[in-house]
Amino acid sequence: MTAEITLTLSETADTEDGVVRLDTADMHALGVTQGDIVVAEGTRRVYLTVQTALLGDRNQHIAGISAQTAKNIGYTSGQKINLVAERLHVPVAERITLKAVDDLDQLHVMARQDQIGNFWEKRSLSEGDEFTIPT
C-alpha cells in the first residue's frame, strides 16, 4: 500500500538537510511516524527522514525542509509537493562519495572521517543530493 499527501513546501532554518518536518495529523494521514522515510516527488525523487513539525508550523499542512533539501528536490518554498510513504525496501548505499568545497575543507573531511560517518547514521539521501556537513 502506498500513501500520498500533497503539502506546501516551507524552508525552515532549524531543519537539517535530508529531513522533512510534518504535522502529526499529516504524519497520520501518510501512515508514518518520526524517523520513517518518505519520498518527496519534485523535479527529482528524494528520500527524506520524517521529523515532527516545529511548534509554529503545526496545523498548516506544510512540509518543513532546509534550503539545501529544497534545492535537492528542485522546488522552492511555497510550491506544492507530493510526499509518498512507500512500503517498499528503501535502497541502502554501499558507498558515499564526498566532494570537498576547497582544500581546507578536504583536510577537515580527512581528519574527521569517523565523525562524518556518524553524521549519516539517521539521515536519508538520494543519488546526486548535496549536503552541508559540519566539520
Coordinates of C-alpha atoms in Angstrom, one line a residue:
M1 CA 0.0 0.0 0.0
T2 CA 1.3 3.5 -0.9
A3 CA 0.0 6.5 0.9
E4 CA 0.4 10.0 -0.6
I5 CA -0.2 13.6 0.6
T6 CA 0.2 17.0 -1.1
L7 CA 1.7 19.7 1.1
T8 CA 3.2 23.2 0.7
L9 CA 7.0 23.4 1.0
S10 CA 8.3 25.7 3.6
E11 CA 12.1 26.3 4.0
T12 CA 12.8 26.1 7.7
A13 CA 16.1 27.3 9.1
D14 CA 16.0 24.8 12.0
T15 CA 15.6 21.7 9.8
E16 CA 18.6 19.5 8.9
D17 CA 19.4 18.5 5.3
G18 CA 17.6 15.3 4.4
V19 CA 14.7 15.8 6.8
V20 CA 11.1 16.8 6.3
R21 CA 9.2 18.2 9.3
L22 CA 5.5 17.2 9.3
D23 CA 2.5 18.0 11.5
T24 CA 1.3 14.9 13.4
A25 CA -2.0 15.0 11.5
D26 CA -0.2 14.9 8.2
M27 CA 2.1 12.1 9.5
H28 CA -1.0 10.2 10.5
A29 CA -2.6 10.7 7.0
L30 CA 0.6 9.3 5.4
G31 CA 0.8 6.5 8.0
V32 CA 4.3 7.4 9.1
T33 CA 5.9 8.3 12.4
Q34 CA 9.1 10.2 13.3
G35 CA 12.1 8.5 11.9
D36 CA 10.3 6.9 8.9
I37 CA 11.4 7.5 5.3
V38 CA 9.2 9.2 2.7
V39 CA 9.8 10.1 -0.9
A40 CA 9.4 13.8 -2.0
E41 CA 8.4 13.9 -5.6
G42 CA 9.7 17.2 -7.1
T43 CA 12.0 17.6 -10.1
R44 CA 13.8 14.7 -8.5
R45 CA 12.6 11.9 -6.3
V46 CA 14.4 12.4 -2.9
Y47 CA 14.2 10.3 0.2
L48 CA 13.6 12.2 3.4
T49 CA 13.5 11.3 7.1
V50 CA 10.4 12.4 8.9
Q51 CA 10.5 14.6 12.0
T52 CA 7.7 16.3 13.9
A53 CA 6.9 19.9 12.8
L54 CA 8.2 22.8 14.8
L55 CA 5.6 24.3 17.1
G56 CA 5.0 27.4 14.9
D57 CA 4.4 25.2 11.8
R58 CA 1.7 22.9 13.2
N59 CA -1.8 22.6 11.7
Q60 CA -0.6 24.4 8.5
H61 CA -0.2 21.4 6.1
I62 CA 3.4 22.3 5.2
A63 CA 6.5 20.2 4.7
G64 CA 9.3 21.9 6.5
I65 CA 12.7 21.4 4.9
S66 CA 16.1 23.0 4.7
A67 CA 17.0 25.3 1.8
Q68 CA 19.5 22.7 0.6
T69 CA 16.9 19.9 0.7
A70 CA 14.6 22.2 -1.4
K71 CA 17.4 22.6 -3.9
N72 CA 17.9 18.8 -4.0
I73 CA 14.1 18.3 -4.7
G74 CA 14.2 21.0 -7.3
Y75 CA 11.4 23.1 -5.7
T76 CA 11.2 26.3 -3.7
S77 CA 9.3 27.4 -0.7
G78 CA 5.6 27.8 -1.4
Q79 CA 5.3 25.2 -4.1
K80 CA 3.1 22.1 -3.6
I81 CA 4.9 18.8 -3.3
N82 CA 3.7 15.2 -3.1
L83 CA 5.1 13.1 -0.3
V84 CA 4.8 9.4 -0.7
A85 CA 5.1 6.7 2.0
E86 CA 6.1 3.7 0.0
R87 CA 6.1 0.4 1.8
L88 CA 9.0 -0.9 -0.3
H89 CA 12.5 -1.5 0.7
V90 CA 14.4 1.7 0.7
P91 CA 17.8 1.3 -1.1
V92 CA 20.9 1.4 1.1
A93 CA 24.1 2.9 -0.2
E94 CA 27.2 0.7 -0.3
R95 CA 29.4 3.8 -0.7
I96 CA 29.1 7.5 -0.4
T97 CA 31.5 9.9 -2.3
L98 CA 32.1 13.3 -0.7
K99 CA 33.3 16.3 -2.6
A100 CA 35.1 19.0 -0.6
V101 CA 34.4 22.6 -1.4
D102 CA 38.1 23.6 -1.1
D103 CA 41.5 22.3 0.2
L104 CA 40.8 23.3 3.8
D105 CA 37.5 21.5 3.7
Q106 CA 39.3 18.4 2.3
L107 CA 41.7 18.4 5.3
H108 CA 38.7 18.6 7.6
V109 CA 37.0 15.7 5.8
M110 CA 40.1 13.5 6.0
A111 CA 40.7 14.4 9.7
R112 CA 37.1 13.7 10.8
Q113 CA 36.1 10.6 8.8
D114 CA 34.6 8.8 11.8
Q115 CA 32.6 11.9 12.9
I116 CA 31.3 12.4 9.3
G117 CA 30.4 8.8 9.0
N118 CA 28.2 9.1 12.1
F119 CA 26.6 12.2 10.6
W120 CA 24.8 9.9 8.1
E121 CA 23.5 7.4 10.7
K122 CA 20.0 8.8 10.9
R123 CA 19.7 10.7 7.6
S124 CA 18.4 9.9 4.2
L125 CA 20.0 10.8 0.9
S126 CA 19.4 10.2 -2.7
E127 CA 21.9 9.9 -5.5
G128 CA 23.1 13.4 -6.6
D129 CA 22.0 15.2 -3.3
E130 CA 24.1 18.0 -2.0
F131 CA 24.6 18.3 1.8
T132 CA 26.5 20.5 4.1
I133 CA 28.5 18.5 6.7
P134 CA 29.7 20.4 9.7
T135 CA 33.4 19.9 10.1

